[in-house]
PDB file of C-alpha atoms and ligand atoms in Angstrom:
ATOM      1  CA  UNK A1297      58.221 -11.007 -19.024  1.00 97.00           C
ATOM      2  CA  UNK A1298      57.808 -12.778 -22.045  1.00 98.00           C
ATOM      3  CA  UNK A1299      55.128 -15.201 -22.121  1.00 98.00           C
ATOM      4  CA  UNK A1300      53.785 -17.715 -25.291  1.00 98.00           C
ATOM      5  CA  UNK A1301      50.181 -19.426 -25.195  1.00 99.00           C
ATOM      6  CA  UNK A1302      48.906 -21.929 -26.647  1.00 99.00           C
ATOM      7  CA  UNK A1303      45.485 -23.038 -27.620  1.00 98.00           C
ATOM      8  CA  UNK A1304      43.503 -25.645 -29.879  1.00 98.00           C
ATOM      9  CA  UNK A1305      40.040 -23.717 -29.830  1.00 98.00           C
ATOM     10  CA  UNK A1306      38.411 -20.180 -30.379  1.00 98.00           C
ATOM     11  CA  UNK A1307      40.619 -18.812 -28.016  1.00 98.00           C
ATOM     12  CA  UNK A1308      38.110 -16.749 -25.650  1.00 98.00           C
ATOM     13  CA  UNK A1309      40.895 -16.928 -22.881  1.00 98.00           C
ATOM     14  CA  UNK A1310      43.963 -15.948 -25.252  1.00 98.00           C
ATOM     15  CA  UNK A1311      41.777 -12.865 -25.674  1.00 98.00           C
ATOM     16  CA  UNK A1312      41.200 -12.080 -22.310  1.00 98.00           C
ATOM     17  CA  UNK A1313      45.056 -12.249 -21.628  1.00 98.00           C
ATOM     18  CA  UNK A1314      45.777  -9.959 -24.701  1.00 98.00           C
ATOM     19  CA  UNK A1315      42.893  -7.787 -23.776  1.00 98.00           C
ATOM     20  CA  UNK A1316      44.238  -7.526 -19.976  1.00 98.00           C
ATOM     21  CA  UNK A1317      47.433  -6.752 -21.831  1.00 98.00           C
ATOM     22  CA  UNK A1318      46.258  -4.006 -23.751  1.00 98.00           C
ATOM     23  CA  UNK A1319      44.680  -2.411 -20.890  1.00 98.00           C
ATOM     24  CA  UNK A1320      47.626  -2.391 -18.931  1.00 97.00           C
ATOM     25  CA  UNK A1321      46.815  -4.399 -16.218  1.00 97.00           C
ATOM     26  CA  UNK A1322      49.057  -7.353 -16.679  1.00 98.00           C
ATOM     27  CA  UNK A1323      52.803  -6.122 -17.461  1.00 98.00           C
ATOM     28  CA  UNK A1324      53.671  -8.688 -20.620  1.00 98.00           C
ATOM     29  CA  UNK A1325      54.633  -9.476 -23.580  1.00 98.00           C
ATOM     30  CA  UNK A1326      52.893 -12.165 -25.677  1.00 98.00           C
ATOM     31  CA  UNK A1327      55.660 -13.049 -27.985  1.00 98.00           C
ATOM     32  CA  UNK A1328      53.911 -16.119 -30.045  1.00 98.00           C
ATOM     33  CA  UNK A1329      50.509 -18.257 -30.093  1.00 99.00           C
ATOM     34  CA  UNK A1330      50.958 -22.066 -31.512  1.00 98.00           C
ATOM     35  CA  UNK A1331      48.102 -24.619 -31.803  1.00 98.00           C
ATOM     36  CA  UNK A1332      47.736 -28.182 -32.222  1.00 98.00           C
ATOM     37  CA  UNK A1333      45.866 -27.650 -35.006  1.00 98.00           C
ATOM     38  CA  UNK A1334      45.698 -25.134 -37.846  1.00 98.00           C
ATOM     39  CA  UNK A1335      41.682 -24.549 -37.698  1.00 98.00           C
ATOM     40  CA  UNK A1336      42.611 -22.844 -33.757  1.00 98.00           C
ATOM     41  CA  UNK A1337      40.578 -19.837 -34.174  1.00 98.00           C
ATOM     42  CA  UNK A1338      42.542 -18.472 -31.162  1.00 98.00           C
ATOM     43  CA  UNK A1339      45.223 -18.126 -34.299  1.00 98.00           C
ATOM     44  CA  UNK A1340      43.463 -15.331 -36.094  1.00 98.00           C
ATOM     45  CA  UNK A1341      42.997 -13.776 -32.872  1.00 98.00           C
ATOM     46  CA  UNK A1342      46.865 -13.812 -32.661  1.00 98.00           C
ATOM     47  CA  UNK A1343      47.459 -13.067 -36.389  1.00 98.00           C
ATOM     48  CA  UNK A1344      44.542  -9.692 -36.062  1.00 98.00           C
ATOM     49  CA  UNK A1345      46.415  -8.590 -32.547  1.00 98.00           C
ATOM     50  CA  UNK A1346      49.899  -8.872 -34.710  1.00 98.00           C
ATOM     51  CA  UNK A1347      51.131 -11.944 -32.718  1.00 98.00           C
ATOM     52  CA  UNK A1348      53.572 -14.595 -34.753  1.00 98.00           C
ATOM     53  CA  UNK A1349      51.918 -17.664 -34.966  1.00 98.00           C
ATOM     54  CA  UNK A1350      52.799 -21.121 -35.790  1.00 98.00           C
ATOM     55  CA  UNK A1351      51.422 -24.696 -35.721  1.00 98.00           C
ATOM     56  CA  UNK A1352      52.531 -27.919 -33.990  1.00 98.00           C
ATOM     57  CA  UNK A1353      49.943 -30.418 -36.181  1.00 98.00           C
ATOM     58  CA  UNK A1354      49.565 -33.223 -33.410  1.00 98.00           C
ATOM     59  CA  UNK A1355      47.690 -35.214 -35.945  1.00 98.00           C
ATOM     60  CA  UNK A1356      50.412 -35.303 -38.430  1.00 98.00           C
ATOM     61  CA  UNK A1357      53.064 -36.273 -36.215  1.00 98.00           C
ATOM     62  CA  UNK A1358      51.102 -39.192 -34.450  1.00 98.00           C
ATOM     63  CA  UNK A1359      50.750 -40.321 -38.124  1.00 98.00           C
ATOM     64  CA  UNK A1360      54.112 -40.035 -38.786  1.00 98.00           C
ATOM     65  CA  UNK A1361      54.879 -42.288 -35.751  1.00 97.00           C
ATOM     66  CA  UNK A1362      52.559 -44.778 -36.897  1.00 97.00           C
ATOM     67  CA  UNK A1363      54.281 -44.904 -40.973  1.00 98.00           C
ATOM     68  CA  UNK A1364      57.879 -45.824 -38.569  1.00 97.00           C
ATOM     69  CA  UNK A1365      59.118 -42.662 -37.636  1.00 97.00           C
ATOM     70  CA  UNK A1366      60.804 -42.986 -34.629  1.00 96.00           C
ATOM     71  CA  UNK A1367      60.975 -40.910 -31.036  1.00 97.00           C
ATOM     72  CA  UNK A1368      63.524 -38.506 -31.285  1.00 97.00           C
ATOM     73  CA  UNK A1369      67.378 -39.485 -30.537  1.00 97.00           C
ATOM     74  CA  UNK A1370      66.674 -37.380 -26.599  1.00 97.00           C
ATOM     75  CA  UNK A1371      63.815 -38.948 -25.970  1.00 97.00           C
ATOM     76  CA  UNK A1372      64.692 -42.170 -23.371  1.00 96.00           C
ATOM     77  CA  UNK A1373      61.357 -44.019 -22.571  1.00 95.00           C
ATOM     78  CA  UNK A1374      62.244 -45.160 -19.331  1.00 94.00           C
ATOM     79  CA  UNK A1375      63.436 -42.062 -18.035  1.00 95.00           C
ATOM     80  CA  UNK A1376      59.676 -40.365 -19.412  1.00 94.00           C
ATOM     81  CA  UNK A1377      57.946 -43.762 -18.565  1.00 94.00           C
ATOM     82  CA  UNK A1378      59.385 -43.529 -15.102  1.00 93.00           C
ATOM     83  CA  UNK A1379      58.398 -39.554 -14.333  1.00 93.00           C
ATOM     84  CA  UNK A1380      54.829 -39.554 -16.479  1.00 95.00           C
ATOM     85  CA  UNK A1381      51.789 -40.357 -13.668  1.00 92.00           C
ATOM     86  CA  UNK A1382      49.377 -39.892 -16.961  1.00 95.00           C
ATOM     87  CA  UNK A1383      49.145 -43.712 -17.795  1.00 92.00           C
ATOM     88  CA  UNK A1384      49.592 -45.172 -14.461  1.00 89.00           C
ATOM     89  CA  UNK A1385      49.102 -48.899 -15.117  1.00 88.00           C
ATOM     90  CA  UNK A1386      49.177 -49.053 -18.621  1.00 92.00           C
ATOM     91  CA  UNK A1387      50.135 -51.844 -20.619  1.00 92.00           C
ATOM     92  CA  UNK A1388      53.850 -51.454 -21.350  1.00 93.00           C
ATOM     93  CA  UNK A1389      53.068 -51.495 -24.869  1.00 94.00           C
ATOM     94  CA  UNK A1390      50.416 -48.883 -24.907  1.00 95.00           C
ATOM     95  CA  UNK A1391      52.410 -46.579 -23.050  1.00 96.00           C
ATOM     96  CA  UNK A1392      55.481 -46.674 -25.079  1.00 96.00           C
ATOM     97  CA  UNK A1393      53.036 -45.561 -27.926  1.00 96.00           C
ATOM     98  CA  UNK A1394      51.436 -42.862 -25.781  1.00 97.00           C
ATOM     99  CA  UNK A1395      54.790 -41.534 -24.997  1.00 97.00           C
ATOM    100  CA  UNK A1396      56.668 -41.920 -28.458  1.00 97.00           C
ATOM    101  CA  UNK A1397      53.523 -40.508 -30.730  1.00 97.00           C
ATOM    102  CA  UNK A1398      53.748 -37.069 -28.382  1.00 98.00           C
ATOM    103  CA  UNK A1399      57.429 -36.842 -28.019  1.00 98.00           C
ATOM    104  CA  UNK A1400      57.814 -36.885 -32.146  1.00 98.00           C
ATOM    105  CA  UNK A1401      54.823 -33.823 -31.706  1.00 98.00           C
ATOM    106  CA  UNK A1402      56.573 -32.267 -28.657  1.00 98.00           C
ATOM    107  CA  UNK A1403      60.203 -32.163 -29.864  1.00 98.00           C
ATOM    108  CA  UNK A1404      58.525 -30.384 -32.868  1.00 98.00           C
ATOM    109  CA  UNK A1405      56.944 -27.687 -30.628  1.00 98.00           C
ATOM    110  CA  UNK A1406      60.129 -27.423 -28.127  1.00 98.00           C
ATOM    111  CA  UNK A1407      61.292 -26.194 -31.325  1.00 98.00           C
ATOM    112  CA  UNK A1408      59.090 -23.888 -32.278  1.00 98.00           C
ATOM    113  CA  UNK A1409      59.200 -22.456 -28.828  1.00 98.00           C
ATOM    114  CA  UNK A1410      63.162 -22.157 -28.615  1.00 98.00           C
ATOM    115  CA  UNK A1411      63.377 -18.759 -30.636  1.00 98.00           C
ATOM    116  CA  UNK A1412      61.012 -16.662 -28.187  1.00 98.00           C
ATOM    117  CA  UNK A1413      63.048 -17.890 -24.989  1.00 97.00           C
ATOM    118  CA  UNK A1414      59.915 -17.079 -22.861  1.00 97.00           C
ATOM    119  CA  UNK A1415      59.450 -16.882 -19.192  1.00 97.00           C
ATOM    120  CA  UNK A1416      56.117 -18.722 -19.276  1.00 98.00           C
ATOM    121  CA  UNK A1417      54.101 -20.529 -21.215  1.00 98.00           C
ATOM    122  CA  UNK A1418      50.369 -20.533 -20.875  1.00 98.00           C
ATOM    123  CA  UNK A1419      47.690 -22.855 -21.615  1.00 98.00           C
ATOM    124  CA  UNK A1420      44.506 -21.601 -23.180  1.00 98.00           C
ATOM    125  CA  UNK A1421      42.464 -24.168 -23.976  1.00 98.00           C
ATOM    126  CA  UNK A1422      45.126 -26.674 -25.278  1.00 98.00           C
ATOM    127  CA  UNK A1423      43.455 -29.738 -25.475  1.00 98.00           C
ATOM    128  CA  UNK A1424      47.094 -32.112 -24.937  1.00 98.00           C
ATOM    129  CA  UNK A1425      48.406 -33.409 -22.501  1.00 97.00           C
ATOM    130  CA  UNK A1426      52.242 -33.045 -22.007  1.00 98.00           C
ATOM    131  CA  UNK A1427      54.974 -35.742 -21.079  1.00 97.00           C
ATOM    132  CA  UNK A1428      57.783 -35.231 -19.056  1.00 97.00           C
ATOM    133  CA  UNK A1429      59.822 -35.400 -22.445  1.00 97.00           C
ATOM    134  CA  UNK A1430      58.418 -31.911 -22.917  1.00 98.00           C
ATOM    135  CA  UNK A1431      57.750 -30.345 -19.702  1.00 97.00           C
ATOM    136  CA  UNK A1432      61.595 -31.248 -18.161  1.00 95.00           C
ATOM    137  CA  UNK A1433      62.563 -29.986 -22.228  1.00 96.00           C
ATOM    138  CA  UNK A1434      60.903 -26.576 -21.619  1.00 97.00           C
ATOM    139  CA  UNK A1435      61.404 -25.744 -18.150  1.00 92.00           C
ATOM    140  CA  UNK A1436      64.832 -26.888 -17.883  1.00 79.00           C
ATOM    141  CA  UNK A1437      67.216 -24.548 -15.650  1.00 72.00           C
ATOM    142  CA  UNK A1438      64.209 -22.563 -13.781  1.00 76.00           C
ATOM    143  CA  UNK A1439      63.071 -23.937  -9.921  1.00 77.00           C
ATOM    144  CA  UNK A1440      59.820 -22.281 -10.525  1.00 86.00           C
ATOM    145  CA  UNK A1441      57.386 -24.645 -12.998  1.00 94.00           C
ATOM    146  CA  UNK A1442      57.036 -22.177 -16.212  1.00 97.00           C
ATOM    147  CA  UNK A1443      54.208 -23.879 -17.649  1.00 98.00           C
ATOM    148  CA  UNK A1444      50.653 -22.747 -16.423  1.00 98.00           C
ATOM    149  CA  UNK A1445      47.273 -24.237 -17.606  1.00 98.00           C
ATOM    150  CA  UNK A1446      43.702 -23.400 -16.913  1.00 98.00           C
ATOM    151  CA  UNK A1447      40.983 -25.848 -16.231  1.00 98.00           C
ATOM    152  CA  UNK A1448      37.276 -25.823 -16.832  1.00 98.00           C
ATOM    153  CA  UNK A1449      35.993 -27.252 -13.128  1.00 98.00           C
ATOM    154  CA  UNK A1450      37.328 -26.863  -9.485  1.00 98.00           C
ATOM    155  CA  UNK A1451      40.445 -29.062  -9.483  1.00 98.00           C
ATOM    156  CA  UNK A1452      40.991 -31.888  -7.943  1.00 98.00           C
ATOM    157  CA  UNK A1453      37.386 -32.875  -9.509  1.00 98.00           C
ATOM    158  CA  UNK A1454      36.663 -33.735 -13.059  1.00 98.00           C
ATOM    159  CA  UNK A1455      40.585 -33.731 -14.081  1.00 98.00           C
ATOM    160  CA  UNK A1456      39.756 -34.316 -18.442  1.00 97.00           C
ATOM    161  CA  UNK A1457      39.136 -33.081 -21.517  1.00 96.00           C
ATOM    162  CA  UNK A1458      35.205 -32.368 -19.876  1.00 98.00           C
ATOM    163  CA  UNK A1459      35.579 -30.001 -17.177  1.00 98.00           C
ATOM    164  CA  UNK A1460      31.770 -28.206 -17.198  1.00 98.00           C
ATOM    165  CA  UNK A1461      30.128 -31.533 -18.840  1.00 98.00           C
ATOM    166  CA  UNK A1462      31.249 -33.707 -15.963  1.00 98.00           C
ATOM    167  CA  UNK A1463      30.863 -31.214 -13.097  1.00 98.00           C
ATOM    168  CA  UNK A1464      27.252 -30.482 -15.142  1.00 98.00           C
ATOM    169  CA  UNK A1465      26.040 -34.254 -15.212  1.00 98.00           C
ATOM    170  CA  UNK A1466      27.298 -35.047 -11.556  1.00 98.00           C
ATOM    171  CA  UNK A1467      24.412 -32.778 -10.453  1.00 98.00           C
ATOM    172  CA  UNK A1468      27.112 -30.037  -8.597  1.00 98.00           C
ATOM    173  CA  UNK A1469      25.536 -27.196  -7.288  1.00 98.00           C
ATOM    174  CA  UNK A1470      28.453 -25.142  -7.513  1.00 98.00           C
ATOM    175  CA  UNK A1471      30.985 -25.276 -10.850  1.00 98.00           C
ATOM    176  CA  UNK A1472      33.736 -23.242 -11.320  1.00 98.00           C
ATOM    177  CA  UNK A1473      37.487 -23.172 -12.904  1.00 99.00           C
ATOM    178  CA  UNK A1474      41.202 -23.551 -11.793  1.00 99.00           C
ATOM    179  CA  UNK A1475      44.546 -21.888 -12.575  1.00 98.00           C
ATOM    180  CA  UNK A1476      47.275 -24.586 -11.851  1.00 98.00           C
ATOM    181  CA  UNK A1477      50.805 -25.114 -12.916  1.00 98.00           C
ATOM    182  CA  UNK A1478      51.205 -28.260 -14.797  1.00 97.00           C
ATOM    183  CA  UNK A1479      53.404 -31.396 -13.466  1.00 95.00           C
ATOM    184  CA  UNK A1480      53.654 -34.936 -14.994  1.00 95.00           C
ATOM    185  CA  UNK A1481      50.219 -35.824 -13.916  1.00 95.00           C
ATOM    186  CA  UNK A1482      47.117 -35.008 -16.357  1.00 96.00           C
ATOM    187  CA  UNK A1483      45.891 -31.572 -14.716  1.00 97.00           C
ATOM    188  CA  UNK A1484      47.537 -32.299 -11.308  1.00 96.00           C
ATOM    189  CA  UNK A1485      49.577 -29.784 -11.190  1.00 97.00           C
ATOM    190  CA  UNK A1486      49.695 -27.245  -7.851  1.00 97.00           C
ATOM    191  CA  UNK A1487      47.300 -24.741  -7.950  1.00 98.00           C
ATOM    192  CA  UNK A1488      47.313 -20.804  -8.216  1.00 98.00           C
ATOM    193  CA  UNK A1489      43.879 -19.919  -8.405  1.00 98.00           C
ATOM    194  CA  UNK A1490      40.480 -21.175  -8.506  1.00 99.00           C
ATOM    195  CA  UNK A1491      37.154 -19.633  -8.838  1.00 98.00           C
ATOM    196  CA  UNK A1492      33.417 -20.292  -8.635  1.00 98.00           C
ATOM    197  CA  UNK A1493      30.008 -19.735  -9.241  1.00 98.00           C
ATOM    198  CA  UNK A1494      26.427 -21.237  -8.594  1.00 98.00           C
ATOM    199  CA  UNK A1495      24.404 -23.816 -10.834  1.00 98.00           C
ATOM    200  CA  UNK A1496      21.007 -23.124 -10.220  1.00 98.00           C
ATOM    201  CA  UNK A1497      17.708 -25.287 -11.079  1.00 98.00           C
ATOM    202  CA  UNK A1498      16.768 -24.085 -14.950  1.00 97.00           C
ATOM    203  CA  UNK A1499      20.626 -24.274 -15.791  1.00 98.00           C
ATOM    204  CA  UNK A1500      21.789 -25.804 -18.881  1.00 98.00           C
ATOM    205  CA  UNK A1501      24.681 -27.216 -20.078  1.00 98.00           C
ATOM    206  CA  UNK A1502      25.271 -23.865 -22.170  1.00 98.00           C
ATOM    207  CA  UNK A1503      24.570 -21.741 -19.258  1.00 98.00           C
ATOM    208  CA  UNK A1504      27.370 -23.551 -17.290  1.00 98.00           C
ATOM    209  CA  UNK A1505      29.453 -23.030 -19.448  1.00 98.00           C
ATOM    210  CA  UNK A1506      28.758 -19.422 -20.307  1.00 98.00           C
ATOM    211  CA  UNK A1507      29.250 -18.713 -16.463  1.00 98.00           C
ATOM    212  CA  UNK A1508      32.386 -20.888 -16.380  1.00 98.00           C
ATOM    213  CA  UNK A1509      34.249 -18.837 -19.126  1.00 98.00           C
ATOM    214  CA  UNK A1510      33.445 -15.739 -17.619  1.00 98.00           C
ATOM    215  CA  UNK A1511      34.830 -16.592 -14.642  1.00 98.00           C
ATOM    216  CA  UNK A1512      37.931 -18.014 -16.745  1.00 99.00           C
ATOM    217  CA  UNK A1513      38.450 -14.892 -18.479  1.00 98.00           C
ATOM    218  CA  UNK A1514      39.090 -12.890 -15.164  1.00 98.00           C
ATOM    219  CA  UNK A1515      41.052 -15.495 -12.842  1.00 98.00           C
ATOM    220  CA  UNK A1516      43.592 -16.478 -15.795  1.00 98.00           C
ATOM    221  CA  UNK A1517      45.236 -12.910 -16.478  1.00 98.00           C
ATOM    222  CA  UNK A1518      45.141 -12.155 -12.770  1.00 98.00           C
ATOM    223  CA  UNK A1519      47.046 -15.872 -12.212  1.00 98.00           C
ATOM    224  CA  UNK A1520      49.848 -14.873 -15.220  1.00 98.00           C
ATOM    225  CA  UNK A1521      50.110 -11.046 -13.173  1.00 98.00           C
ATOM    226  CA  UNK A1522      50.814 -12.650 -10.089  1.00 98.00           C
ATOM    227  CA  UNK A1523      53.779 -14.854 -11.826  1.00 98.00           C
ATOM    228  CA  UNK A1524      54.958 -12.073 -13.780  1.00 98.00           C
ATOM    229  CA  UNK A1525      55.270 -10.008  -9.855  1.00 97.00           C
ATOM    230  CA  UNK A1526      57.144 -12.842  -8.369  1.00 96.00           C
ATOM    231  CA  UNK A1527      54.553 -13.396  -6.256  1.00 97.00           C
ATOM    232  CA  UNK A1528      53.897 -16.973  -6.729  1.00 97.00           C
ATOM    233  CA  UNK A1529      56.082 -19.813  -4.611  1.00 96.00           C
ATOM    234  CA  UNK A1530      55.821 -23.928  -4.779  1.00 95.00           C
ATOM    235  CA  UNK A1531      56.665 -25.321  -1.409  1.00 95.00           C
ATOM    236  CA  UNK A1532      55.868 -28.312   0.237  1.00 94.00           C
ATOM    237  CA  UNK A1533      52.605 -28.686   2.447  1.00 95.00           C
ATOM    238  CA  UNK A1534      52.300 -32.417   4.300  1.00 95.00           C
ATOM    239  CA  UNK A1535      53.662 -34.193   1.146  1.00 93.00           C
ATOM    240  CA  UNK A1536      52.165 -32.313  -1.685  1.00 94.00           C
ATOM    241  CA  UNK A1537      53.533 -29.090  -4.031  1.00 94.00           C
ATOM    242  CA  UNK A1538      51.111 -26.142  -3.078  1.00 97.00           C
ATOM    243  CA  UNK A1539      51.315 -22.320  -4.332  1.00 97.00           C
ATOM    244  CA  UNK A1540      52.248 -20.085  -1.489  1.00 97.00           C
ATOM    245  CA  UNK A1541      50.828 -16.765  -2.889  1.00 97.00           C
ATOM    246  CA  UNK A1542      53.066 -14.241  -1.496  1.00 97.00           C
ATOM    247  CA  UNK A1543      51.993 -10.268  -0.306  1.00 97.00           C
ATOM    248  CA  UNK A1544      52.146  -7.088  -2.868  1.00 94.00           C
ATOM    249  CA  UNK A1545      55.755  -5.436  -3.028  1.00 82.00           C
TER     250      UNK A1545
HETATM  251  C1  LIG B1734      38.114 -23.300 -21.691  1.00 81.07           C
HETATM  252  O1  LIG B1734      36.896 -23.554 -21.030  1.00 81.07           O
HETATM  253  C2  LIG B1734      39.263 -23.980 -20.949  1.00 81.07           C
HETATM  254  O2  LIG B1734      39.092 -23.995 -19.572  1.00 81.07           O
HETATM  255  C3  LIG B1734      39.190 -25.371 -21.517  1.00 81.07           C
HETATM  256  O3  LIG B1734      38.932 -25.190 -22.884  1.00 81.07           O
HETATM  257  C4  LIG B1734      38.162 -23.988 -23.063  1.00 81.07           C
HETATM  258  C5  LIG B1734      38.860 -23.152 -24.097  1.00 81.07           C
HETATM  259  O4  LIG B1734      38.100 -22.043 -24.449  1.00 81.07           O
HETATM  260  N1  LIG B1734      40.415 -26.090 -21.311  1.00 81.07           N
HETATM  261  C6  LIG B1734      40.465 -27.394 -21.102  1.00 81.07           C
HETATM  262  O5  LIG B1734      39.480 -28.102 -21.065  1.00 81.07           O
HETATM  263  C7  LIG B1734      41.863 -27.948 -20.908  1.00 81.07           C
HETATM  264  N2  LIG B1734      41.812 -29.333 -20.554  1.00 81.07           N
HETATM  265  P1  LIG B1734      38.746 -20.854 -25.306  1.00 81.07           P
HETATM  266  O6  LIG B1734      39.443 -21.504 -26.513  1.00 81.07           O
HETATM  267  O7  LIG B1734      37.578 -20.029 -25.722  1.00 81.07           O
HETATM  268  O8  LIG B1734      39.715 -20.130 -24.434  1.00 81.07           O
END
């Protein structure tokens, strides 16, 4: 199975996947790493491990959209405006910008993607949201969704760009992280796997977070091995998409 990730950080969890690679316990191959941004240190992870790399710079392309540069000529905004539950009551005008600005960046990394023809691709730490512009683009001709992301709290709470802040300043006693695929809704997506641990009196921010990611590291590659052994199945549970995990063999 051929799988791409992508990440806009260090890339802690890109390493855990190639290190779970190299071990031989998940059965992949990690055929490119792109970021959002060429400072992603998860890119000379990549480069070291021998990994092609490339960049989608999100930055550049919303400031291409602002100079006049249009959405591409595929890109309809009321067929994305009508399937995207990321700006639910927005402003007409602010969500045709939302939309536009990341379809110019998105049609740029469908691109990119289109040479490694991968089963899966993986979210490490990407810090974008996408639209349905790119998700129906990627995943196009496959029933199962092919993009998976991982999630610094215990989905549904503290959905964001914040996961271990926000579950950290709510006062939780327990934190913890989520595997989930990803749908048109901002980290809504159903979900594969979730883990947790405690948050005890004396705990710090840091320490959250240091307990969060080790906990990451371990649940992610074990998510991508049960996708790669066609063990994973989306059906519907009283109106919502859930993961049916199915048995070994
Ligand atoms: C991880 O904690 C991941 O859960 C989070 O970013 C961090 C990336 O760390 N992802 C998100 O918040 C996605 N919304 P890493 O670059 O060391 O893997």
């Amino acid at each position: 199975m051929k799988i791409g990730v992508l990440v806009s950080g260090g890339g802690s969890n890109l390493q855990a996947i190639m290190d779970a690679v190299s071990v031989g316990v998940l059965d992949v191959e990690i055929v490119c790493v792109g970021a959002d941004n060429s400072g992603a240190g998860g890119l000379n992870r990549a480069e070291k491990a021998g990994i092609p790399t490339f960049v989608t710079d999100y930055s550049a392309h919303f400031a291409r959209w602002k100079e006049g540069v249009p959405a591409p000529d595929d890109f309809s905004l009321e067929a994305v405006a009508d399937r995207q539950s990321l700006m639910k009551g927005a402003a007409p005008a602010a969500l045709k910008g939302f939309l536009e600005k990341r379809a110019i960046a998105e049609a740029d990394l469908l691109a990119q993607l289109a040479p490694y023809k991968l089963d899966l691709l993986v979210l490490a730490g990407f810090m974008r949201v996408f639209t349905p512009y790119f998700i129906d683009g990627f995943t196009t001709g496959s029933d199962l969704p092919r993009i998976m992301n991982i999630h610094p709290a215990l989905l549904p709470a503290f959905p964001g760009t914040d996961g271990y802040g926000d579950t950290f300043r709510y006062g939780c006693k327990v934190g913890g992280c989520t595997v989930h695929f990803v749908d048109y809704g901002e980290d809504s997506g159903p979900i594969i796997g979730q883990s947790s641990f405690p948050i005890l009196p004396g705990d710090d921010l840091d320490a959250v977070k240091e307990k969060g990611l080790a906990e990451e590291w371990r649940l992610f590659p074990e998510c991508i091995r049960l996708y790669a052994e066609g063990r994973l199945k989306v059906v519907e549970h009283q109106g919502t998409r859930v993961v049916e995990i199915l048995p070994a063999g």
